[in-house]
GROMACS .gro file of C-alpha atoms in nm:
model
  445
    1UNK     CA    1   2.397   6.154   1.622
    2UNK     CA    2   2.040   6.275   1.580
    3UNK     CA    3   1.769   6.455   1.776
    4UNK     CA    4   1.485   6.244   1.910
    5UNK     CA    5   1.241   6.468   2.092
    6UNK     CA    6   1.456   6.670   2.332
    7UNK     CA    7   1.750   6.427   2.333
    8UNK     CA    8   2.069   6.427   2.128
    9UNK     CA    9   2.141   6.057   2.076
   10UNK     CA   10   2.508   5.958   2.046
   11UNK     CA   11   2.691   5.629   2.018
   12UNK     CA   12   2.742   5.598   2.394
   13UNK     CA   13   2.422   5.740   2.531
   14UNK     CA   14   2.240   6.069   2.515
   15UNK     CA   15   2.271   6.433   2.608
   16UNK     CA   16   1.948   6.594   2.727
   17UNK     CA   17   1.842   6.901   2.535
   18UNK     CA   18   1.586   7.164   2.609
   19UNK     CA   19   1.416   7.283   2.297
   20UNK     CA   20   1.313   7.636   2.210
   21UNK     CA   21   0.965   7.681   2.071
   22UNK     CA   22   0.950   7.495   1.739
   23UNK     CA   23   1.034   7.701   1.438
   24UNK     CA   24   0.752   7.748   1.191
   25UNK     CA   25   0.810   7.583   0.854
   26UNK     CA   26   0.926   7.829   0.591
   27UNK     CA   27   0.930   7.765   0.220
   28UNK     CA   28   1.245   7.812   0.019
   29UNK     CA   29   1.091   8.094  -0.184
   30UNK     CA   30   0.977   8.283   0.128
   31UNK     CA   31   1.316   8.256   0.298
   32UNK     CA   32   1.517   8.339  -0.012
   33UNK     CA   33   1.313   8.654  -0.057
   34UNK     CA   34   1.419   8.771   0.292
   35UNK     CA   35   1.788   8.683   0.268
   36UNK     CA   36   2.011   8.990   0.261
   37UNK     CA   37   2.232   9.047  -0.037
   38UNK     CA   38   2.597   8.961   0.017
   39UNK     CA   39   2.793   9.268   0.139
   40UNK     CA   40   3.064   9.180  -0.111
   41UNK     CA   41   3.118   8.933  -0.393
   42UNK     CA   42   3.322   8.642  -0.249
   43UNK     CA   43   3.458   8.554  -0.592
   44UNK     CA   44   3.627   8.894  -0.609
   45UNK     CA   45   3.826   8.831  -0.289
   46UNK     CA   46   3.952   8.487  -0.387
   47UNK     CA   47   4.265   8.634  -0.538
   48UNK     CA   48   4.373   8.693  -0.178
   49UNK     CA   49   4.363   8.318  -0.107
   50UNK     CA   50   4.611   8.126  -0.324
   51UNK     CA   51   4.477   7.782  -0.229
   52UNK     CA   52   4.137   7.875  -0.370
   53UNK     CA   53   4.260   8.044  -0.685
   54UNK     CA   54   4.144   7.824  -0.969
   55UNK     CA   55   4.060   7.535  -0.735
   56UNK     CA   56   3.789   7.301  -0.857
   57UNK     CA   57   3.698   7.202  -0.502
   58UNK     CA   58   3.455   7.395  -0.282
   59UNK     CA   59   3.604   7.446   0.064
   60UNK     CA   60   3.334   7.418   0.332
   61UNK     CA   61   3.548   7.341   0.636
   62UNK     CA   62   3.644   7.682   0.774
   63UNK     CA   63   3.545   7.576   1.126
   64UNK     CA   64   3.842   7.337   1.114
   65UNK     CA   65   4.079   7.599   0.974
   66UNK     CA   66   4.047   7.896   0.743
   67UNK     CA   67   4.230   7.949   0.418
   68UNK     CA   68   4.528   8.183   0.442
   69UNK     CA   69   4.538   8.517   0.259
   70UNK     CA   70   4.848   8.639   0.077
   71UNK     CA   71   4.941   8.905   0.337
   72UNK     CA   72   4.966   8.632   0.602
   73UNK     CA   73   5.173   8.404   0.380
   74UNK     CA   74   5.404   8.688   0.281
   75UNK     CA   75   5.451   8.801   0.641
   76UNK     CA   76   5.573   8.455   0.743
   77UNK     CA   77   5.803   8.436   0.442
   78UNK     CA   78   5.950   8.781   0.514
   79UNK     CA   79   6.029   8.695   0.874
   80UNK     CA   80   6.226   8.388   0.770
   81UNK     CA   81   6.389   8.562   0.474
   82UNK     CA   82   6.488   8.902   0.614
   83UNK     CA   83   6.610   8.998   0.959
   84UNK     CA   84   6.521   8.685   1.153
   85UNK     CA   85   6.581   8.747   1.524
   86UNK     CA   86   6.437   8.677   1.867
   87UNK     CA   87   6.222   8.918   2.067
   88UNK     CA   88   6.263   9.070   2.412
   89UNK     CA   89   6.632   8.984   2.428
   90UNK     CA   90   6.873   9.151   2.184
   91UNK     CA   91   6.953   9.523   2.170
   92UNK     CA   92   7.039   9.531   1.799
   93UNK     CA   93   6.787   9.672   1.547
   94UNK     CA   94   6.659   9.341   1.411
   95UNK     CA   95   6.562   9.226   1.763
   96UNK     CA   96   6.434   9.558   1.895
   97UNK     CA   97   6.232   9.615   1.578
   98UNK     CA   98   6.061   9.279   1.615
   99UNK     CA   99   5.995   9.342   1.985
  100UNK     CA  100   5.824   9.669   1.897
  101UNK     CA  101   5.617   9.500   1.625
  102UNK     CA  102   5.498   9.230   1.864
  103UNK     CA  103   5.396   9.500   2.113
  104UNK     CA  104   5.194   9.678   1.846
  105UNK     CA  105   5.025   9.353   1.745
  106UNK     CA  106   4.935   9.292   2.109
  107UNK     CA  107   4.769   9.634   2.121
  108UNK     CA  108   4.588   9.567   1.794
  109UNK     CA  109   4.473   9.226   1.920
  110UNK     CA  110   4.340   9.382   2.240
  111UNK     CA  111   4.138   9.631   2.036
  112UNK     CA  112   4.017   9.358   1.799
  113UNK     CA  113   3.871   9.143   2.081
  114UNK     CA  114   3.748   9.432   2.293
  115UNK     CA  115   4.001   9.402   2.576
  116UNK     CA  116   4.052   9.722   2.774
  117UNK     CA  117   4.426   9.674   2.827
  118UNK     CA  118   4.707   9.518   2.618
  119UNK     CA  119   4.844   9.336   2.925
  120UNK     CA  120   4.523   9.130   2.924
  121UNK     CA  121   4.636   8.964   2.598
  122UNK     CA  122   4.864   8.660   2.620
  123UNK     CA  123   5.006   8.493   2.308
  124UNK     CA  124   5.000   8.113   2.336
  125UNK     CA  125   5.065   7.807   2.121
  126UNK     CA  126   4.696   7.785   2.026
  127UNK     CA  127   4.348   7.783   2.176
  128UNK     CA  128   4.407   7.442   2.337
  129UNK     CA  129   4.725   7.574   2.500
  130UNK     CA  130   4.533   7.881   2.616
  131UNK     CA  131   4.259   7.678   2.786
  132UNK     CA  132   4.520   7.457   2.951
  133UNK     CA  133   4.695   7.774   3.069
  134UNK     CA  134   4.374   7.878   3.243
  135UNK     CA  135   4.342   7.537   3.407
  136UNK     CA  136   4.703   7.523   3.520
  137UNK     CA  137   4.792   7.885   3.594
  138UNK     CA  138   4.461   7.968   3.765
  139UNK     CA  139   4.300   7.637   3.863
  140UNK     CA  140   4.596   7.476   4.038
  141UNK     CA  141   4.638   7.769   4.274
  142UNK     CA  142   4.288   7.913   4.309
  143UNK     CA  143   4.069   7.606   4.364
  144UNK     CA  144   4.007   7.447   4.702
  145UNK     CA  145   3.863   7.113   4.804
  146UNK     CA  146   3.492   7.102   4.716
  147UNK     CA  147   3.500   7.383   4.458
  148UNK     CA  148   3.301   7.341   4.139
  149UNK     CA  149   3.338   7.414   3.766
  150UNK     CA  150   3.034   7.411   3.537
  151UNK     CA  151   3.100   7.307   3.178
  152UNK     CA  152   2.928   7.193   2.857
  153UNK     CA  153   2.997   6.825   2.793
  154UNK     CA  154   2.919   6.874   2.423
  155UNK     CA  155   3.182   7.146   2.381
  156UNK     CA  156   3.508   7.083   2.198
  157UNK     CA  157   3.742   6.846   2.382
  158UNK     CA  158   3.981   7.135   2.439
  159UNK     CA  159   3.716   7.296   2.660
  160UNK     CA  160   3.643   6.971   2.845
  161UNK     CA  161   3.966   6.774   2.888
  162UNK     CA  162   4.168   7.054   3.054
  163UNK     CA  163   3.913   7.069   3.336
  164UNK     CA  164   3.917   6.691   3.371
  165UNK     CA  165   4.297   6.697   3.373
  166UNK     CA  166   4.290   6.969   3.637
  167UNK     CA  167   4.055   6.760   3.853
  168UNK     CA  168   4.296   6.466   3.831
  169UNK     CA  169   4.599   6.677   3.921
  170UNK     CA  170   4.430   6.837   4.221
  171UNK     CA  171   4.310   6.497   4.344
  172UNK     CA  172   4.671   6.386   4.374
  173UNK     CA  173   4.723   6.662   4.629
  174UNK     CA  174   4.407   6.590   4.824
  175UNK     CA  175   4.187   6.859   4.671
  176UNK     CA  176   3.875   6.717   4.509
  177UNK     CA  177   3.684   6.951   4.282
  178UNK     CA  178   3.354   6.879   4.108
  179UNK     CA  179   3.292   6.912   3.736
  180UNK     CA  180   2.923   6.968   3.675
  181UNK     CA  181   2.790   6.942   3.317
  182UNK     CA  182   2.500   7.162   3.212
  183UNK     CA  183   2.249   7.110   2.934
  184UNK     CA  184   2.218   7.274   2.593
  185UNK     CA  185   1.896   7.380   2.428
  186UNK     CA  186   1.749   7.243   2.109
  187UNK     CA  187   1.895   7.548   1.937
  188UNK     CA  188   2.242   7.439   2.052
  189UNK     CA  189   2.294   7.716   2.307
  190UNK     CA  190   2.405   7.687   2.668
  191UNK     CA  191   2.091   7.637   2.877
  192UNK     CA  192   2.117   7.925   3.123
  193UNK     CA  193   1.816   7.803   3.323
  194UNK     CA  194   1.996   7.474   3.382
  195UNK     CA  195   2.315   7.661   3.470
  196UNK     CA  196   2.128   7.873   3.725
  197UNK     CA  197   1.980   7.559   3.878
  198UNK     CA  198   2.327   7.409   3.920
  199UNK     CA  199   2.522   7.712   4.045
  200UNK     CA  200   2.606   7.689   4.416
  201UNK     CA  201   2.816   7.886   4.661
  202UNK     CA  202   3.107   7.658   4.564
  203UNK     CA  203   3.089   7.739   4.191
  204UNK     CA  204   3.412   7.908   4.087
  205UNK     CA  205   3.403   7.905   3.706
  206UNK     CA  206   3.158   7.852   3.419
  207UNK     CA  207   3.313   7.743   3.088
  208UNK     CA  208   3.133   7.763   2.756
  209UNK     CA  209   3.191   7.778   2.383
  210UNK     CA  210   3.096   8.120   2.247
  211UNK     CA  211   3.013   7.981   1.902
  212UNK     CA  212   2.965   7.605   1.923
  213UNK     CA  213   3.194   7.423   1.682
  214UNK     CA  214   2.929   7.166   1.580
  215UNK     CA  215   2.592   7.322   1.657
  216UNK     CA  216   2.677   7.666   1.521
  217UNK     CA  217   2.492   7.843   1.805
  218UNK     CA  218   2.612   8.145   2.003
  219UNK     CA  219   2.611   8.144   2.386
  220UNK     CA  220   2.677   8.475   2.560
  221UNK     CA  221   2.555   8.376   2.912
  222UNK     CA  222   2.396   8.722   2.921
  223UNK     CA  223   2.096   8.583   3.108
  224UNK     CA  224   2.321   8.505   3.406
  225UNK     CA  225   2.413   8.868   3.469
  226UNK     CA  226   2.291   8.990   3.805
  227UNK     CA  227   2.164   8.643   3.891
  228UNK     CA  228   2.488   8.477   4.002
  229UNK     CA  229   2.765   8.584   4.237
  230UNK     CA  230   2.994   8.820   4.040
  231UNK     CA  231   3.288   8.632   4.192
  232UNK     CA  232   3.210   8.336   3.963
  233UNK     CA  233   3.449   8.354   3.669
  234UNK     CA  234   3.336   8.313   3.306
  235UNK     CA  235   3.558   8.139   3.049
  236UNK     CA  236   3.463   8.160   2.681
  237UNK     CA  237   3.609   7.947   2.403
  238UNK     CA  238   3.597   8.190   2.109
  239UNK     CA  239   3.787   7.963   1.871
  240UNK     CA  240   3.496   7.959   1.623
  241UNK     CA  241   3.360   8.308   1.672
  242UNK     CA  242   3.693   8.489   1.645
  243UNK     CA  243   3.731   8.611   1.288
  244UNK     CA  244   3.377   8.504   1.195
  245UNK     CA  245   3.171   8.760   1.384
  246UNK     CA  246   3.240   9.058   1.609
  247UNK     CA  247   3.359   8.949   1.954
  248UNK     CA  248   3.389   9.188   2.249
  249UNK     CA  249   3.522   9.017   2.561
  250UNK     CA  250   3.430   9.315   2.777
  251UNK     CA  251   3.069   9.305   2.660
  252UNK     CA  252   3.065   8.928   2.719
  253UNK     CA  253   3.181   8.986   3.075
  254UNK     CA  254   3.458   8.734   3.020
  255UNK     CA  255   3.729   8.672   3.274
  256UNK     CA  256   3.903   8.437   3.033
  257UNK     CA  257   3.858   8.399   2.658
  258UNK     CA  258   4.061   8.205   2.402
  259UNK     CA  259   4.104   8.239   2.027
  260UNK     CA  260   4.270   8.023   1.759
  261UNK     CA  261   4.467   8.226   1.503
  262UNK     CA  262   4.445   7.955   1.237
  263UNK     CA  263   4.065   7.987   1.238
  264UNK     CA  264   4.087   8.360   1.174
  265UNK     CA  265   4.314   8.363   0.865
  266UNK     CA  266   4.631   8.325   1.078
  267UNK     CA  267   4.888   8.049   1.105
  268UNK     CA  268   4.860   7.727   1.309
  269UNK     CA  269   5.039   7.715   1.642
  270UNK     CA  270   4.930   8.061   1.757
  271UNK     CA  271   4.658   8.143   2.006
  272UNK     CA  272   4.522   8.433   2.208
  273UNK     CA  273   4.441   8.409   2.577
  274UNK     CA  274   4.245   8.698   2.726
  275UNK     CA  275   4.278   8.736   3.103
  276UNK     CA  276   4.080   9.015   3.270
  277UNK     CA  277   4.290   9.225   3.503
  278UNK     CA  278   4.082   9.120   3.801
  279UNK     CA  279   4.228   8.767   3.780
  280UNK     CA  280   4.593   8.863   3.727
  281UNK     CA  281   4.685   8.832   4.094
  282UNK     CA  282   4.546   8.478   4.098
  283UNK     CA  283   4.765   8.347   3.816
  284UNK     CA  284   5.081   8.142   3.856
  285UNK     CA  285   5.346   8.107   3.582
  286UNK     CA  286   5.228   7.871   3.308
  287UNK     CA  287   5.562   7.814   3.132
  288UNK     CA  288   5.839   7.940   3.361
  289UNK     CA  289   6.162   7.987   3.173
  290UNK     CA  290   6.354   8.237   2.965
  291UNK     CA  291   6.192   8.579   2.942
  292UNK     CA  292   5.925   8.490   3.201
  293UNK     CA  293   5.815   8.769   3.432
  294UNK     CA  294   5.931   8.579   3.739
  295UNK     CA  295   6.234   8.600   3.964
  296UNK     CA  296   6.398   8.373   4.223
  297UNK     CA  297   6.270   8.393   4.578
  298UNK     CA  298   6.382   8.208   4.892
  299UNK     CA  299   6.042   8.039   4.893
  300UNK     CA  300   6.031   7.964   4.520
  301UNK     CA  301   5.950   8.182   4.219
  302UNK     CA  302   5.810   8.531   4.263
  303UNK     CA  303   5.559   8.610   3.986
  304UNK     CA  304   5.589   8.933   3.794
  305UNK     CA  305   5.355   9.133   3.572
  306UNK     CA  306   5.130   9.012   3.293
  307UNK     CA  307   5.137   8.912   3.014
  308UNK     CA  308   5.500   8.799   3.032
  309UNK     CA  309   5.409   8.594   3.339
  310UNK     CA  310   5.243   8.340   3.106
  311UNK     CA  311   5.476   8.377   2.807
  312UNK     CA  312   5.796   8.203   2.906
  313UNK     CA  313   6.031   8.092   2.631
  314UNK     CA  314   6.065   8.202   2.271
  315UNK     CA  315   5.721   8.282   2.128
  316UNK     CA  316   5.596   8.177   1.787
  317UNK     CA  317   5.726   8.497   1.631
  318UNK     CA  318   5.620   8.434   1.269
  319UNK     CA  319   5.282   8.317   1.395
  320UNK     CA  320   5.225   8.635   1.596
  321UNK     CA  321   5.341   8.851   1.304
  322UNK     CA  322   5.102   8.657   1.079
  323UNK     CA  323   4.822   8.719   1.330
  324UNK     CA  324   4.882   9.091   1.291
  325UNK     CA  325   4.843   9.060   0.914
  326UNK     CA  326   4.534   8.840   0.955
  327UNK     CA  327   4.368   9.103   1.174
  328UNK     CA  328   4.438   9.365   0.909
  329UNK     CA  329   4.270   9.151   0.644
  330UNK     CA  330   3.968   9.084   0.864
  331UNK     CA  331   3.936   9.451   0.950
  332UNK     CA  332   3.954   9.542   0.582
  333UNK     CA  333   3.646   9.326   0.519
  334UNK     CA  334   3.472   9.427   0.842
  335UNK     CA  335   3.350   9.169   1.091
  336UNK     CA  336   2.991   9.288   1.059
  337UNK     CA  337   3.007   9.222   0.685
  338UNK     CA  338   3.168   8.881   0.736
  339UNK     CA  339   2.898   8.787   0.988
  340UNK     CA  340   2.619   8.906   0.757
  341UNK     CA  341   2.763   8.703   0.470
  342UNK     CA  342   2.789   8.387   0.680
  343UNK     CA  343   2.436   8.439   0.809
  344UNK     CA  344   2.298   8.463   0.455
  345UNK     CA  345   2.482   8.146   0.350
  346UNK     CA  346   2.370   7.961   0.664
  347UNK     CA  347   2.003   8.045   0.611
  348UNK     CA  348   2.029   7.951   0.246
  349UNK     CA  349   2.189   7.617   0.337
  350UNK     CA  350   1.934   7.533   0.607
  351UNK     CA  351   1.643   7.625   0.385
  352UNK     CA  352   1.779   7.415   0.100
  353UNK     CA  353   1.842   7.109   0.316
  354UNK     CA  354   1.508   7.111   0.499
  355UNK     CA  355   1.329   6.916   0.230
  356UNK     CA  356   1.606   6.660   0.171
  357UNK     CA  357   1.461   6.315   0.254
  358UNK     CA  358   1.613   6.146   0.559
  359UNK     CA  359   1.815   6.450   0.665
  360UNK     CA  360   1.818   6.548   1.033
  361UNK     CA  361   1.977   6.864   1.165
  362UNK     CA  362   2.177   6.857   1.485
  363UNK     CA  363   2.095   7.130   1.740
  364UNK     CA  364   2.165   7.473   1.601
  365UNK     CA  365   2.018   7.749   1.384
  366UNK     CA  366   1.786   7.504   1.205
  367UNK     CA  367   1.601   7.459   1.536
  368UNK     CA  368   1.610   7.821   1.653
  369UNK     CA  369   1.293   8.017   1.711
  370UNK     CA  370   1.419   8.293   1.481
  371UNK     CA  371   1.637   8.308   1.173
  372UNK     CA  372   1.998   8.310   1.289
  373UNK     CA  373   2.316   8.165   1.143
  374UNK     CA  374   2.687   8.191   1.203
  375UNK     CA  375   2.839   7.978   0.928
  376UNK     CA  376   2.813   7.630   1.086
  377UNK     CA  377   2.546   7.366   1.015
  378UNK     CA  378   2.565   6.994   1.103
  379UNK     CA  379   2.338   6.711   0.993
  380UNK     CA  380   2.299   6.337   0.945
  381UNK     CA  381   2.151   6.137   0.655
  382UNK     CA  382   1.949   5.817   0.685
  383UNK     CA  383   2.101   5.518   0.507
  384UNK     CA  384   2.459   5.642   0.494
  385UNK     CA  385   2.724   5.712   0.757
  386UNK     CA  386   2.868   6.059   0.796
  387UNK     CA  387   3.209   5.929   0.691
  388UNK     CA  388   3.073   5.775   0.372
  389UNK     CA  389   2.868   6.085   0.296
  390UNK     CA  390   3.178   6.298   0.340
  391UNK     CA  391   3.376   6.073   0.107
  392UNK     CA  392   3.111   6.094  -0.165
  393UNK     CA  393   3.088   6.471  -0.125
  394UNK     CA  394   3.464   6.504  -0.156
  395UNK     CA  395   3.457   6.299  -0.474
  396UNK     CA  396   3.205   6.550  -0.604
  397UNK     CA  397   3.433   6.838  -0.505
  398UNK     CA  398   3.285   6.948  -0.169
  399UNK     CA  399   3.525   6.951   0.125
  400UNK     CA  400   3.340   6.913   0.456
  401UNK     CA  401   3.418   6.776   0.802
  402UNK     CA  402   3.267   6.448   0.921
  403UNK     CA  403   3.281   6.248   1.243
  404UNK     CA  404   3.233   6.331   1.610
  405UNK     CA  405   3.411   6.668   1.572
  406UNK     CA  406   3.616   6.633   1.893
  407UNK     CA  407   3.304   6.615   2.113
  408UNK     CA  408   3.388   6.386   2.409
  409UNK     CA  409   3.020   6.307   2.470
  410UNK     CA  410   2.988   6.176   2.114
  411UNK     CA  411   3.292   5.946   2.113
  412UNK     CA  412   3.207   5.622   1.938
  413UNK     CA  413   2.902   5.758   1.762
  414UNK     CA  414   2.836   5.767   1.390
  415UNK     CA  415   2.902   6.138   1.385
  416UNK     CA  416   2.762   6.397   1.150
  417UNK     CA  417   2.845   6.607   0.846
  418UNK     CA  418   2.949   6.961   0.931
  419UNK     CA  419   2.940   7.245   0.679
  420UNK     CA  420   3.119   7.569   0.766
  421UNK     CA  421   3.152   7.879   0.551
  422UNK     CA  422   3.350   8.201   0.525
  423UNK     CA  423   3.377   8.505   0.302
  424UNK     CA  424   3.523   8.307   0.013
  425UNK     CA  425   3.209   8.094  -0.025
  426UNK     CA  426   2.924   8.189  -0.258
  427UNK     CA  427   2.547   8.133  -0.267
  428UNK     CA  428   2.601   7.933  -0.587
  429UNK     CA  429   2.831   7.693  -0.404
  430UNK     CA  430   2.568   7.643  -0.136
  431UNK     CA  431   2.302   7.567  -0.397
  432UNK     CA  432   2.528   7.314  -0.571
  433UNK     CA  433   2.613   7.152  -0.238
  434UNK     CA  434   2.244   7.118  -0.149
  435UNK     CA  435   2.176   6.957  -0.488
  436UNK     CA  436   2.454   6.703  -0.428
  437UNK     CA  437   2.327   6.616  -0.080
  438UNK     CA  438   1.979   6.570  -0.222
  439UNK     CA  439   2.115   6.334  -0.488
  440UNK     CA  440   2.299   6.128  -0.229
  441UNK     CA  441   1.988   6.111  -0.009
  442UNK     CA  442   1.771   5.995  -0.297
  443UNK     CA  443   2.024   5.726  -0.385
  444UNK     CA  444   2.039   5.576  -0.035
  445UNK     CA  445   1.669   5.596   0.059
   0.00000   0.00000   0.00000
């Protein structure tokens, strides 16, 4: 993929982009002089992350999953080693103690994401499960024939396929909904002007990625406030922003928001689904079963209160406990400090790569009108495929993601190289990475 004018060219076509004003060229010396100092020394925190302790490789794939700190690892081990029990069922101390801990973690999670009430937090099997829960628990019951959902076709497949699946399910019952894609800007953000042009009186939901998993741009949809019907629901995929920068779902005006624990120092298989209280009465059970807040009714199942309504079955107890420990670690660093560190590394990376021959940035901070960065940068190199570039980089000790990055609109394309950072990365690692990319570029051009 590459940008040609205002178009992102992929293997199967193109996605129209609207560019911000072009960013003025900045020299490396000028930018470096403005970069803030790191709020902490990443090397000093590496002792918290066993996989990085003494590792020769440089891990630059935190958008795929983050490394796990010792408190998270130890929490999982303790659950399986001492007092293993289920939650919400037994009346003996092991079970009741775990039930109380899960309740406290729910409260802590609500505070962490800016939710006003703990019952707005649902624990799921991951961000993908959370987005499917929105589609199935809300969409199947709330949408009528002719209703519309606006979405970003370049978002992660988990924020595209559930809506397509929902459309197919509803069609089987004679309800035909429309999925309307909107454009993104040259800076990789949701194009709110295009969204406004496409909103109609049948629009029921707008879905967007808060921090784009490839472009590394933040979309808050703030420009839509007061300009669209407040009945239109907003669904944010916060899989990349959660744990990387401060996220406040109330400030975002979110009705739904999803988070992936494994991308915020937690364990795989655990997700967070935020559901604003105003939508609770429109939700149907997602996984009816043991411990669900539902009861038999002559006409079917009678839904009960949230969040148990969407949490049927045994939850991922060690995963939720690990999430609690992950939040403690993140809070100990401070999300503002984490965001500042990632911004400094992002600007350093972009500035270093600008002069690499044959390198093209995908939409994102490199094309923004001001200096922003959230830890994700993607690019292509002339003369070498993304997959081959990634292989060479790995041989040189740099672990990055390559390919289409689960973007449905890019399926079949050559893909790109994605670099993603976190607190355990250093400016020195970025400089060495840039030097390696430059060497590869000079070899293939």
